[in-house]
Tab-separated table of C-alpha atoms in Angstrom:
chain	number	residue	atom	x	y	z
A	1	UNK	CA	47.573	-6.090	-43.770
A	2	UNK	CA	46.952	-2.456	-44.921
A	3	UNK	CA	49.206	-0.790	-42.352
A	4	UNK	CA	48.871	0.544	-38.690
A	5	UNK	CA	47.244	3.158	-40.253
A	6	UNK	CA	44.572	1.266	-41.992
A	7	UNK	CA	40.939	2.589	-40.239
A	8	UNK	CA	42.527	6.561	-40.879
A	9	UNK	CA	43.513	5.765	-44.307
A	10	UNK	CA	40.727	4.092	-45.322
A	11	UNK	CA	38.220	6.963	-43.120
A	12	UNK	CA	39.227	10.217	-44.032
A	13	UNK	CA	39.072	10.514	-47.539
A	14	UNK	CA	34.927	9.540	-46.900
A	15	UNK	CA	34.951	11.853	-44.369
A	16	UNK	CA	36.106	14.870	-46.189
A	17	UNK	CA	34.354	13.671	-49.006
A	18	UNK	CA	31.138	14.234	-46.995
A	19	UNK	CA	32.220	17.176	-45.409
A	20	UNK	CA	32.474	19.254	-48.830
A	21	UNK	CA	29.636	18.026	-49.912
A	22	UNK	CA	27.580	19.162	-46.879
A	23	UNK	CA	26.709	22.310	-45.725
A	24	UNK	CA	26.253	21.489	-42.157
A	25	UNK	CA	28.690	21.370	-39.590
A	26	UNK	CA	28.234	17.699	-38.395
A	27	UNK	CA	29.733	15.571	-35.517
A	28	UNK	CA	31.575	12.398	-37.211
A	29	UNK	CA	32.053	9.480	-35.342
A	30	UNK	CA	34.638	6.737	-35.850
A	31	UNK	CA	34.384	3.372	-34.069
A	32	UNK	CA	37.488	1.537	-34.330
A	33	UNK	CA	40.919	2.967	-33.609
A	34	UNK	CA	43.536	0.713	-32.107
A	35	UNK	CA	46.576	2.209	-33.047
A	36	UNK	CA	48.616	5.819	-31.476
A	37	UNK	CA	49.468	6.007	-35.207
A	38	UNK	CA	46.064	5.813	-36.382
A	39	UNK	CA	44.976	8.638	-33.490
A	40	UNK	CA	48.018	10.587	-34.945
A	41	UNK	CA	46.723	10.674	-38.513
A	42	UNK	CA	43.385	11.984	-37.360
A	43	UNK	CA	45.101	14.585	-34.722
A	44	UNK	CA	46.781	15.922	-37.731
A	45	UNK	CA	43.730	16.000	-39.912
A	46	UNK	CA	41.538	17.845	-37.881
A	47	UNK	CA	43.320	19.573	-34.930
A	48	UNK	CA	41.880	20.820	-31.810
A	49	UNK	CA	38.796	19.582	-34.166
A	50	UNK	CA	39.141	15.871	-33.163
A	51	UNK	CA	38.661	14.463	-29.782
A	52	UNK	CA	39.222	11.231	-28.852
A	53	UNK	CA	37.000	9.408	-26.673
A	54	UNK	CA	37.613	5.769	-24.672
A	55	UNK	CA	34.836	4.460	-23.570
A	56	UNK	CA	35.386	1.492	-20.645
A	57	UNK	CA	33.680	-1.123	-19.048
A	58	UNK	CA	35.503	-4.445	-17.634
A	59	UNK	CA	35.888	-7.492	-19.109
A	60	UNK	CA	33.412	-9.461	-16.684
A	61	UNK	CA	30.202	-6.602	-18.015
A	62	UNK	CA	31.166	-6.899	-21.317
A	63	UNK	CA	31.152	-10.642	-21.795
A	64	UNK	CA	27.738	-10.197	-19.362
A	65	UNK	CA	26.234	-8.117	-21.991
A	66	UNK	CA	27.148	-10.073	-24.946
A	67	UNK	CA	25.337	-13.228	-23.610
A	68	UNK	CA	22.725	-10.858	-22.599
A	69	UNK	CA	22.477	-10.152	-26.363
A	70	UNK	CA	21.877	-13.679	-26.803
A	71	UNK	CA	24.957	-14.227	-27.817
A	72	UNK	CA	26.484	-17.840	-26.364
A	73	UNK	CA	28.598	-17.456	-22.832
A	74	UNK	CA	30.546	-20.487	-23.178
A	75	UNK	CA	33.760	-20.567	-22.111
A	76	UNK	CA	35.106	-20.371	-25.824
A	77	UNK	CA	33.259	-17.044	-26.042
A	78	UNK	CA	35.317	-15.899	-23.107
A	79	UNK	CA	38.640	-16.845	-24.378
A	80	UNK	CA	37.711	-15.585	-27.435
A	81	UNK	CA	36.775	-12.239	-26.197
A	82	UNK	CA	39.902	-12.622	-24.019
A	83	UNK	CA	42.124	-13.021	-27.379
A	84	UNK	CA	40.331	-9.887	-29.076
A	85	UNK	CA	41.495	-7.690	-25.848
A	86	UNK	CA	44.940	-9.176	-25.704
A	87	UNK	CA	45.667	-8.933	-29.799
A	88	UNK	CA	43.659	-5.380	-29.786
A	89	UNK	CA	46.500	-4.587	-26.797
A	90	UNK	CA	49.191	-5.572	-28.959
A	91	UNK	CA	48.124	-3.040	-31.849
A	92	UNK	CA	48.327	-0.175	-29.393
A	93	UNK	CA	44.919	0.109	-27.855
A	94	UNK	CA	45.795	0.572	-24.314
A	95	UNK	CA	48.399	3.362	-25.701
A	96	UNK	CA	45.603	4.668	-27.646
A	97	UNK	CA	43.060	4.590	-25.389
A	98	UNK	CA	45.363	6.646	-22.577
A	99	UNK	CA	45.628	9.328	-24.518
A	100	UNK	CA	42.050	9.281	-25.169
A	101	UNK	CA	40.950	13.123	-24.353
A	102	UNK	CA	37.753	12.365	-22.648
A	103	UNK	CA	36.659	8.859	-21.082
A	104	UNK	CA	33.425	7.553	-20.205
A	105	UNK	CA	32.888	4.959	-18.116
A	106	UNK	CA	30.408	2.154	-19.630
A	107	UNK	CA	29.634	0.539	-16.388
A	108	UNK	CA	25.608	1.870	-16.160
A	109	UNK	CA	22.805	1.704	-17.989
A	110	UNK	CA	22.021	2.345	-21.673
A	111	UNK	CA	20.328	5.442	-20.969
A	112	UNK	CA	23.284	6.914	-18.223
A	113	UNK	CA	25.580	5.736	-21.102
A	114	UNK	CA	23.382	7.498	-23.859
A	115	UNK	CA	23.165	10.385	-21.645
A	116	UNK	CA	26.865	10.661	-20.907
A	117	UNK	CA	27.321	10.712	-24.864
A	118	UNK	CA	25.098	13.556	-25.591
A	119	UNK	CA	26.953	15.387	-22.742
A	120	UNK	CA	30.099	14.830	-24.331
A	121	UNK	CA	28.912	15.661	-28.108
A	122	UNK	CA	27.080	18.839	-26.453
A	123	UNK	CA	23.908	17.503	-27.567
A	124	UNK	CA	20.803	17.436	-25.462
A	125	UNK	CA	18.434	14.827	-24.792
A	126	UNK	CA	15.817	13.711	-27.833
A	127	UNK	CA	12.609	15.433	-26.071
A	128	UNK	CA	14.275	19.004	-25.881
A	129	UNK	CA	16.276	18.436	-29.234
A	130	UNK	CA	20.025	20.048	-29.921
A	131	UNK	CA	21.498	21.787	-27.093
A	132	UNK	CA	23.024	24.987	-29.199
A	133	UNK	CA	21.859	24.212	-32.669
A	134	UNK	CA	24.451	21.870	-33.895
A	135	UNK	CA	23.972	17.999	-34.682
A	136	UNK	CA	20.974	16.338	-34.019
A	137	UNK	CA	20.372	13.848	-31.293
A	138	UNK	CA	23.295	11.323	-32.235
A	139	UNK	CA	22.331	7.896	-31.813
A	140	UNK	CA	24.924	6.157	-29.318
A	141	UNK	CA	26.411	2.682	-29.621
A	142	UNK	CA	25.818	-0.317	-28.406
A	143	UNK	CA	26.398	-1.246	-24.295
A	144	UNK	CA	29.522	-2.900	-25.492
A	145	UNK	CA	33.170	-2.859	-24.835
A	146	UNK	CA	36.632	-1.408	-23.681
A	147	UNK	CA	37.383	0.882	-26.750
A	148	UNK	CA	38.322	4.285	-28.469
């Protein structure tokens, strides 16, 4: 166990790292964060800089979508997904995720979620490139789950 802090710890040393080295002001993303302490460690980092973002979709999508992906539905899938929310509660994620400073709801499609990223990294859509000249069209995640 590397501490409640583990994903910050571990994160921002790369991050700065890449930072200096570049001379472009680019977006970082970090999937992962559980923990308020965690969130705290970035908030401190990089200010009015960092903004958290939960994104949320219920349970019953989610474990849709992962069979969708192929993956097996079985009932042991389910209580296994069921476990990761319930332990990934324990660390703090609900905590975390309410004081997330923007939320976006996961419940669409991939392209309404895609689109609903862009809006919220100020980035335009990939035919009419950036919106203001910052980072180029980030490639979203995945349709998956209930996260920060």
């Amino acid at each position: 166990e590397e501490g409640d802090d583990a994903i910050a710890a571990r994160t921002l040393p790369r991050i700065r790292e890449a930072a200096a080295e570049s001379d472009r002001d680019d977006t970082v993303l970090v999937d992962g964060l559980r923990s308020t302490v965690e969130l705290e460690r970035f908030r401190e980092a990089f200010g009015d800089d960092f903004t958290l973002v939960a994104i949320r979709a219920p349970f019953e999508l989610r474990a849709e979508r992962l069979g969708e992906r192929g993956r097996d539905d079985s009932d042991s899938d389910m209580a296994a997904l069921r476990e990761r929310d319930e332990r990934e509660v324990e660390l703090g994620l609900g905590d975390t995720l309410e004081r997330a400073d923007v939320e976006i709801d996961n419940t669409d499609s991939l392209a309404a979620f895609r689109e609903r990223v862009r809006e919220v990294l100020g980035v335009a859509d990939a035919e009419s490139g950036p919106s203001d000249g910052d980072p180029a069209d980030a490639e979203a995640p995945g349709a998956g789950g209930d996260g920060a």
